[in-house]
CSV table of C-alpha atoms in Angstrom, one decimal:
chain,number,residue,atom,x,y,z
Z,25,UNK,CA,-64.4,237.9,250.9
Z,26,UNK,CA,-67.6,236.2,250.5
Z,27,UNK,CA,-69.0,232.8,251.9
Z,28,UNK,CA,-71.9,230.1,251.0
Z,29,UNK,CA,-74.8,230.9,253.6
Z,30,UNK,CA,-74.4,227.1,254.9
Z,31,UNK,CA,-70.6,228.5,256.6
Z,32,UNK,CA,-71.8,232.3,257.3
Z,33,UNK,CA,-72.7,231.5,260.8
Z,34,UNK,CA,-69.1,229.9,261.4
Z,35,UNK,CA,-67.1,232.6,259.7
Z,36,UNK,CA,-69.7,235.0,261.6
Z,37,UNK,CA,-67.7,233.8,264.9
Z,38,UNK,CA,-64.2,233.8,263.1
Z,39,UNK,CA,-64.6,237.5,261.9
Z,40,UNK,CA,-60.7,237.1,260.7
Z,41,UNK,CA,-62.6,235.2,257.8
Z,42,UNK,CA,-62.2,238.5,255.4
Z,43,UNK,CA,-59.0,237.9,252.7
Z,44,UNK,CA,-58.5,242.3,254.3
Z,45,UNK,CA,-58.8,241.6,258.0
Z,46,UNK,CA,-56.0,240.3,258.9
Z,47,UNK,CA,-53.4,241.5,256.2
Z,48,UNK,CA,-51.8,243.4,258.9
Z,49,UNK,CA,-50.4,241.9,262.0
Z,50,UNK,CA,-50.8,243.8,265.2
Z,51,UNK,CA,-47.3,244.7,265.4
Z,52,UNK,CA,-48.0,246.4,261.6
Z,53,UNK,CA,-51.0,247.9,262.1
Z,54,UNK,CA,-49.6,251.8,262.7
Z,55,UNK,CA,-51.3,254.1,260.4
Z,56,UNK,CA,-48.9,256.2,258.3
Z,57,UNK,CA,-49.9,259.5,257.5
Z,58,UNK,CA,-49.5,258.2,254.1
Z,59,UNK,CA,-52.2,255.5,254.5
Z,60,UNK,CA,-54.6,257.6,256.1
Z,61,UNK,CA,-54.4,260.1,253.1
Z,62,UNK,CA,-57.0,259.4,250.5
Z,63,UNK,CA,-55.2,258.2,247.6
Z,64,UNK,CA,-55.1,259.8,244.4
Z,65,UNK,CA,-55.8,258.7,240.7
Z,66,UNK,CA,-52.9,256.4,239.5
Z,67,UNK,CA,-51.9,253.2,237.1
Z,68,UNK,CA,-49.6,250.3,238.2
Z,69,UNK,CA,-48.0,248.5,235.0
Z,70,UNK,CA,-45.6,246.8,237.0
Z,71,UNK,CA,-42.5,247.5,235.8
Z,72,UNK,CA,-41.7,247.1,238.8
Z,73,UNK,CA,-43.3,246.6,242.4
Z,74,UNK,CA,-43.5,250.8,243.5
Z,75,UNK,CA,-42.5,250.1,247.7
Z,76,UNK,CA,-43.6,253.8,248.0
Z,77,UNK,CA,-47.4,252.4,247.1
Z,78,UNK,CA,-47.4,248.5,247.8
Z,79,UNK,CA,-47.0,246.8,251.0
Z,80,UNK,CA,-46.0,243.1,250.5
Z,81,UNK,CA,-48.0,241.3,253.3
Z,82,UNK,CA,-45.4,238.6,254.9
Z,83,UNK,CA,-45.6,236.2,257.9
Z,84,UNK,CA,-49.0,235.4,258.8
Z,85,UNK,CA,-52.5,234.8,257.4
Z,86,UNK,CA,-55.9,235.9,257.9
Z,87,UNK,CA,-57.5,233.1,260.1
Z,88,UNK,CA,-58.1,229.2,260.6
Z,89,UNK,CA,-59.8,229.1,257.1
Z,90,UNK,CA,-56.4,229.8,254.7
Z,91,UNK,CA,-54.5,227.1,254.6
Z,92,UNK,CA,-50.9,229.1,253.5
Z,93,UNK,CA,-48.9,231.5,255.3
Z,94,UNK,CA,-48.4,235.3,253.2
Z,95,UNK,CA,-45.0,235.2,252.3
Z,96,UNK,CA,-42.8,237.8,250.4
Z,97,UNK,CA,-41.1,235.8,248.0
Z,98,UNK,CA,-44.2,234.5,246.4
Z,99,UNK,CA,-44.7,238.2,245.1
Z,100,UNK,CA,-43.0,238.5,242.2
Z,101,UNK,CA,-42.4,241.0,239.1
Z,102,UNK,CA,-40.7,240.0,235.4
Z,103,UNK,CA,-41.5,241.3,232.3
Z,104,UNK,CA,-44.3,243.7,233.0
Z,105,UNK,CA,-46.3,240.8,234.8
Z,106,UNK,CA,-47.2,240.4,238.8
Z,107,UNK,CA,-47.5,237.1,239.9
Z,108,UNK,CA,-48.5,235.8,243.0
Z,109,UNK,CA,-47.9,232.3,243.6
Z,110,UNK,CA,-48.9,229.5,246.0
Z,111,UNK,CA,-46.5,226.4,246.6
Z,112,UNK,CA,-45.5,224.0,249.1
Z,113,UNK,CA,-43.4,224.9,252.2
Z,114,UNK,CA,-43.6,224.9,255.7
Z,115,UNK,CA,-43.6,228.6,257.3
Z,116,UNK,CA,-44.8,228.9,260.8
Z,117,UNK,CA,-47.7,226.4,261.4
Z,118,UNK,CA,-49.1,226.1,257.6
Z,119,UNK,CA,-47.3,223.9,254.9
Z,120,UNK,CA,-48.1,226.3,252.4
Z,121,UNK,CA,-47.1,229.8,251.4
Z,122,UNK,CA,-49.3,232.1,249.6
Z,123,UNK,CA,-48.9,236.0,248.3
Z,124,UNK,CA,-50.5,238.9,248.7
Z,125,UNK,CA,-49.5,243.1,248.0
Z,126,UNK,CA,-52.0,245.7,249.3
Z,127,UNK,CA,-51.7,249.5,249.2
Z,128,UNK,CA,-50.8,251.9,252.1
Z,129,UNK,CA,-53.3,254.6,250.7
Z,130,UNK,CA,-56.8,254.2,250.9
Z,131,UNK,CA,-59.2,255.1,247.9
Z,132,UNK,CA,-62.8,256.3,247.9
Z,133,UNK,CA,-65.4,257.0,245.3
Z,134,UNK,CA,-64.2,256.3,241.6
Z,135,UNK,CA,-63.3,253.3,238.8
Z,136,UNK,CA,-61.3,251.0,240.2
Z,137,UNK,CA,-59.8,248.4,237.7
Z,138,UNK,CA,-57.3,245.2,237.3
Z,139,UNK,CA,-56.3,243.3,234.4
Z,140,UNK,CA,-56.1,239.9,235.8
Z,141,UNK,CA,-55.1,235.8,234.8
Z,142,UNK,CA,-56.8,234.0,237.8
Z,143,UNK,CA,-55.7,230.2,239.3
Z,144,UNK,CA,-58.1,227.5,238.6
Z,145,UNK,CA,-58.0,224.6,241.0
Z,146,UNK,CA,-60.9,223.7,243.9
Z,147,UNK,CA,-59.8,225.2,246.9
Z,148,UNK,CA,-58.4,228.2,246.0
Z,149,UNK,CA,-59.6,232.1,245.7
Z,150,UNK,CA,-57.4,234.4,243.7
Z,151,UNK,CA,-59.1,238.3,244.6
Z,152,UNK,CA,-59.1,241.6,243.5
Z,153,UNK,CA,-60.9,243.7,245.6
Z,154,UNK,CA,-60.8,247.1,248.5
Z,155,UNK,CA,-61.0,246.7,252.1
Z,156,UNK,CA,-61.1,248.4,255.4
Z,157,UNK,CA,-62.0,247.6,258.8
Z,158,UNK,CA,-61.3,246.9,262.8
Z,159,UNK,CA,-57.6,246.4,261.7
Z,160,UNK,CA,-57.8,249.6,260.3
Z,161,UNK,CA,-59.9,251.3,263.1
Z,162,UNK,CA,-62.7,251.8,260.8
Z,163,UNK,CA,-66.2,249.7,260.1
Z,164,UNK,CA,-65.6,246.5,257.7
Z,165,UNK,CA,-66.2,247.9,254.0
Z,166,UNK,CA,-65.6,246.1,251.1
Z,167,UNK,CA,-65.8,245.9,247.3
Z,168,UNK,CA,-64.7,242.0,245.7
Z,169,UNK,CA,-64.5,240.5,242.4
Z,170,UNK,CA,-63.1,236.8,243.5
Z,171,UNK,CA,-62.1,233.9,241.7
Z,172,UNK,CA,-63.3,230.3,242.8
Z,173,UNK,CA,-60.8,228.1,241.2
Z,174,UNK,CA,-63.0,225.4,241.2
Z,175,UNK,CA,-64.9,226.9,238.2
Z,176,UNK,CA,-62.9,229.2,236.3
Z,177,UNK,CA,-65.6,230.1,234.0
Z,178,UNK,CA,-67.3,232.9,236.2
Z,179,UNK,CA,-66.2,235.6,238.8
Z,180,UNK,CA,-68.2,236.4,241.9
Z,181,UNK,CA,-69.3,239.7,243.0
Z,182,UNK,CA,-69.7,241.1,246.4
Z,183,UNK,CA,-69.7,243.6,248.2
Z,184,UNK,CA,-69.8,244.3,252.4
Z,185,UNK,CA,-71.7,247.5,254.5
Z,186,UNK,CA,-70.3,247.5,257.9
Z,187,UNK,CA,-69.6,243.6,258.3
Z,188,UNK,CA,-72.6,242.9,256.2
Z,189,UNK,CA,-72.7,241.0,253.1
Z,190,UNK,CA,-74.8,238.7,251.0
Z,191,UNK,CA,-74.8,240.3,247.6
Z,192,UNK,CA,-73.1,237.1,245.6
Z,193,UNK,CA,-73.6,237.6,242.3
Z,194,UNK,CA,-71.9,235.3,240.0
Z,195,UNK,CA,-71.4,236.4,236.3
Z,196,UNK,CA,-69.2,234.9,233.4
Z,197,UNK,CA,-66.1,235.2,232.3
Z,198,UNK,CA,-65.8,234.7,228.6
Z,199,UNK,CA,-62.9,231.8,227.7
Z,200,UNK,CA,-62.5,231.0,231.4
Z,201,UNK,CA,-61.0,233.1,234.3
Z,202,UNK,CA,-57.2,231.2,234.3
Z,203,UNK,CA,-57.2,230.7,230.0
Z,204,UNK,CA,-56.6,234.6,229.5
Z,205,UNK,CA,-55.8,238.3,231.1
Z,206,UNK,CA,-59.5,239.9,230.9
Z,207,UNK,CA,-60.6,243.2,232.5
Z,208,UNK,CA,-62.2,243.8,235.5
Z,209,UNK,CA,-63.6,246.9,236.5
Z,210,UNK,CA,-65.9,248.4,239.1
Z,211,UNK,CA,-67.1,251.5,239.0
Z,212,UNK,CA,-67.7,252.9,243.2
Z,213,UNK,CA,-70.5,256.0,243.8
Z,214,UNK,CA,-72.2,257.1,246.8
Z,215,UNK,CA,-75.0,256.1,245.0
Z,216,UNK,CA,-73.9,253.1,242.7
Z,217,UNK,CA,-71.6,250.2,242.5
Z,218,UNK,CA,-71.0,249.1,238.5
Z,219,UNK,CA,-69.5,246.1,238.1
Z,220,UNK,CA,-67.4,245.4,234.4
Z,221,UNK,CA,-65.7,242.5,232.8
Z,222,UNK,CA,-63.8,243.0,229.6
Z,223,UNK,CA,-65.4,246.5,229.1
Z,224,UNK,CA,-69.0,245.1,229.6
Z,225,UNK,CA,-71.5,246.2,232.2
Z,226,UNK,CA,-72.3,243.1,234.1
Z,227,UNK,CA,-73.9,243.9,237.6
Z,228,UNK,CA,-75.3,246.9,238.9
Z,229,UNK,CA,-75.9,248.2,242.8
Z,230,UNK,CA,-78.3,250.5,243.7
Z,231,UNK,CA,-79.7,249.3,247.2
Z,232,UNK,CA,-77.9,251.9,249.9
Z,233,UNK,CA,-77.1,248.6,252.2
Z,234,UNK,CA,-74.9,247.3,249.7
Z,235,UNK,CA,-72.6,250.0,249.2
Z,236,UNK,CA,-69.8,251.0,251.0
Z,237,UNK,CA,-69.1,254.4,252.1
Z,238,UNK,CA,-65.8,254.5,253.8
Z,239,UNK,CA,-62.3,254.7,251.2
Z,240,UNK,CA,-60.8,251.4,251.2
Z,241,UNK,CA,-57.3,250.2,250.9
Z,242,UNK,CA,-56.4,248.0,247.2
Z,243,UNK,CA,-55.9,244.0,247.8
Z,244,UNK,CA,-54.7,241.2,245.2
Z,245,UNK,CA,-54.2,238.2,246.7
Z,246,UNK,CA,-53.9,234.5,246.0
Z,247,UNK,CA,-54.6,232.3,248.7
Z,248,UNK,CA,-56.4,228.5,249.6
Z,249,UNK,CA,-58.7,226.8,252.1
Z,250,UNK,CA,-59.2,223.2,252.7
Z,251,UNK,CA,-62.4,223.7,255.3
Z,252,UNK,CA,-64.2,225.9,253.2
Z,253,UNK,CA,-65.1,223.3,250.6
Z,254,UNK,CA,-69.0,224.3,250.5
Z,255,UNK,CA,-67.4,227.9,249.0
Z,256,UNK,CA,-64.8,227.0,246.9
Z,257,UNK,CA,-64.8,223.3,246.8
Z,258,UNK,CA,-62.1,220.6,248.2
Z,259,UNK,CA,-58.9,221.5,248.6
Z,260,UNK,CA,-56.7,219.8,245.7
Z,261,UNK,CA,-53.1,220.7,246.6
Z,262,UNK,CA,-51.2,221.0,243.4
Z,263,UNK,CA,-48.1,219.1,242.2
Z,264,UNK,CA,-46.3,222.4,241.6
Z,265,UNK,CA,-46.1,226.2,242.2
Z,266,UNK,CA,-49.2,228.0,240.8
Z,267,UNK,CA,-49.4,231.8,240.5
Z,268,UNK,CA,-52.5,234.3,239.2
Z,269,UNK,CA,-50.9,237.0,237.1
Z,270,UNK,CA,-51.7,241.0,237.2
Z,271,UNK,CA,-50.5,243.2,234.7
Z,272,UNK,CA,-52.0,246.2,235.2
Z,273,UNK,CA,-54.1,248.2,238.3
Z,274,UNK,CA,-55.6,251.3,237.6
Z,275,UNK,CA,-57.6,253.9,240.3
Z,276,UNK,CA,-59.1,256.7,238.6
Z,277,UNK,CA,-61.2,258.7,241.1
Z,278,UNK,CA,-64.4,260.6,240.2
Z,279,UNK,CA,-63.8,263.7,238.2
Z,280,UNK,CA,-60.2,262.7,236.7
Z,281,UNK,CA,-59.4,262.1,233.4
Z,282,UNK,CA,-59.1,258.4,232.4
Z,283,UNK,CA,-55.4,256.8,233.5
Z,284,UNK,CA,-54.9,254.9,230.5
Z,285,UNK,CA,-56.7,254.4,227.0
Z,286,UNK,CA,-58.8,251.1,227.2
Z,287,UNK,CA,-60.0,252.1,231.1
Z,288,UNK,CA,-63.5,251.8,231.8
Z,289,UNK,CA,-63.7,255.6,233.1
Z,290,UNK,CA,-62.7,256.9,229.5
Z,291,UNK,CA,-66.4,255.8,228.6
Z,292,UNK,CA,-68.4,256.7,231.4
Z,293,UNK,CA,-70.1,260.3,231.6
């Protein structure tokens, strides 16, 4: 997750600030052998949700800043199509429930991808991106493409180096973030971080502070905030259910032939 500089001090003190932090509870937070394996190449069309690779996070949220409560029944699959919806309801002390899937494996260097139709409304952040961290035992590393609701028409970049960020970059999304699916793509090297959207290279990392070196665990999550409004603007609480949609998430790792015909790694060399 990334934040305006004018709340970075604040969220400095919080630390639970990051959308990966707190997605496991204390109680949760045994490593499986199958989590601390690095995961291998794979494609999710969600058919339906694989239990054996998803972990549904349900009955808590990541800090004072998200205003909803993870819940597993706002994680749902039909017709080839995840959604992850936000509505109104009380559970535990938030009036709002929110959803959010991760993956027990961790991933490391390769072309991570997610074909995504993101929420638009101020206040809200619906993310693709990899995390690990203190939760996990491990430095905080992280990789983001997140959408600000309250302007549809681009995505921000980031990306975090052991608890360090500050490489916003925010780039368009042709048509608007919540009109369409689009691609998003990044591709992750010891030596490089490529950002894509729709196919097109539309960021590039080179600087060795910026990029990440320990494999990360797979987050999609849709979630709100009514006191970060110098981020992603004032909280307007919508008169009904809203959901961002995924239909496809793809990991290819470096070396492996492309998972699927239109994927990003099919091109590179």
């Amino acid at each position: 997750m990334t934040t305006s500089s004018s709340i970075r001090p604040i969220l400095a003190i919080l630390v639970l600030v990051v959308p990966g932090m707190a997605s496991v509870p204390s109680s949760q937070a045994q490593e499986t052998d199958q989590a601390q394996k690095t995961g291998k190449s794979f494609v999710e069309d969600f058919s339906s949700l694989d239990k054996r690779r998803w972990y549904v996070s349900d009955g808590w949220n990541n800090g004072d800043h998200q205003n909803c409560t993870w819940a597993a029944d706002q994680v749902k699959i039909a017709d080839g199509t995840l959604s992850l919806s936000y509505a109104r309801r009380q559970a535990k002390d938030r009036q709002h429930v929110c959803g959010e899937i991760q993956t027990y494996a961790r991933f490391s260097y390769g072309t991570y991808e997610a074909r995504i139709k993101a929420v638009a409304g101020s206040g809200f952040n619906s993310s693709f991106f990899t995390y690990i961290g203190p939760t996990h035992k491990q430095p905080w590393d992280e990789i983001d493409f997140e959408f600000l609701g309250k302007d549809p028409s681009t995505v921000q970049l980031n990306s975090y180096v052991n608890g360090k960020g500050g490489n916003e970059k925010l780039v368009p999304v042709p048509g608007n973030a919540n009109a369409a699916f689009n691609d998003y793509a990044f591709v992750w090297e010891k030596d490089s971080l490529r950002y894509y959207v729709n196919g097109k290279l539309v960021h590039t990392v080179t600087d060795p502070a910026a990029l990440p070196s320990h494999a990360q665990k797979i987050y999609l999550s849709l979630w709100a905030s009514d006191n970060l409004a110098s981020w992603l603007g004032k909280f307007s609480d919508p008169t009904e259910p809203v959901s961002a949609q995924f239909t496809r998430v793809a990991f290819t790792a470096l070396g492996d032939p492309c998972q699927f015909p239109e994927s990003v790694a099919c091109t590179l060399k």
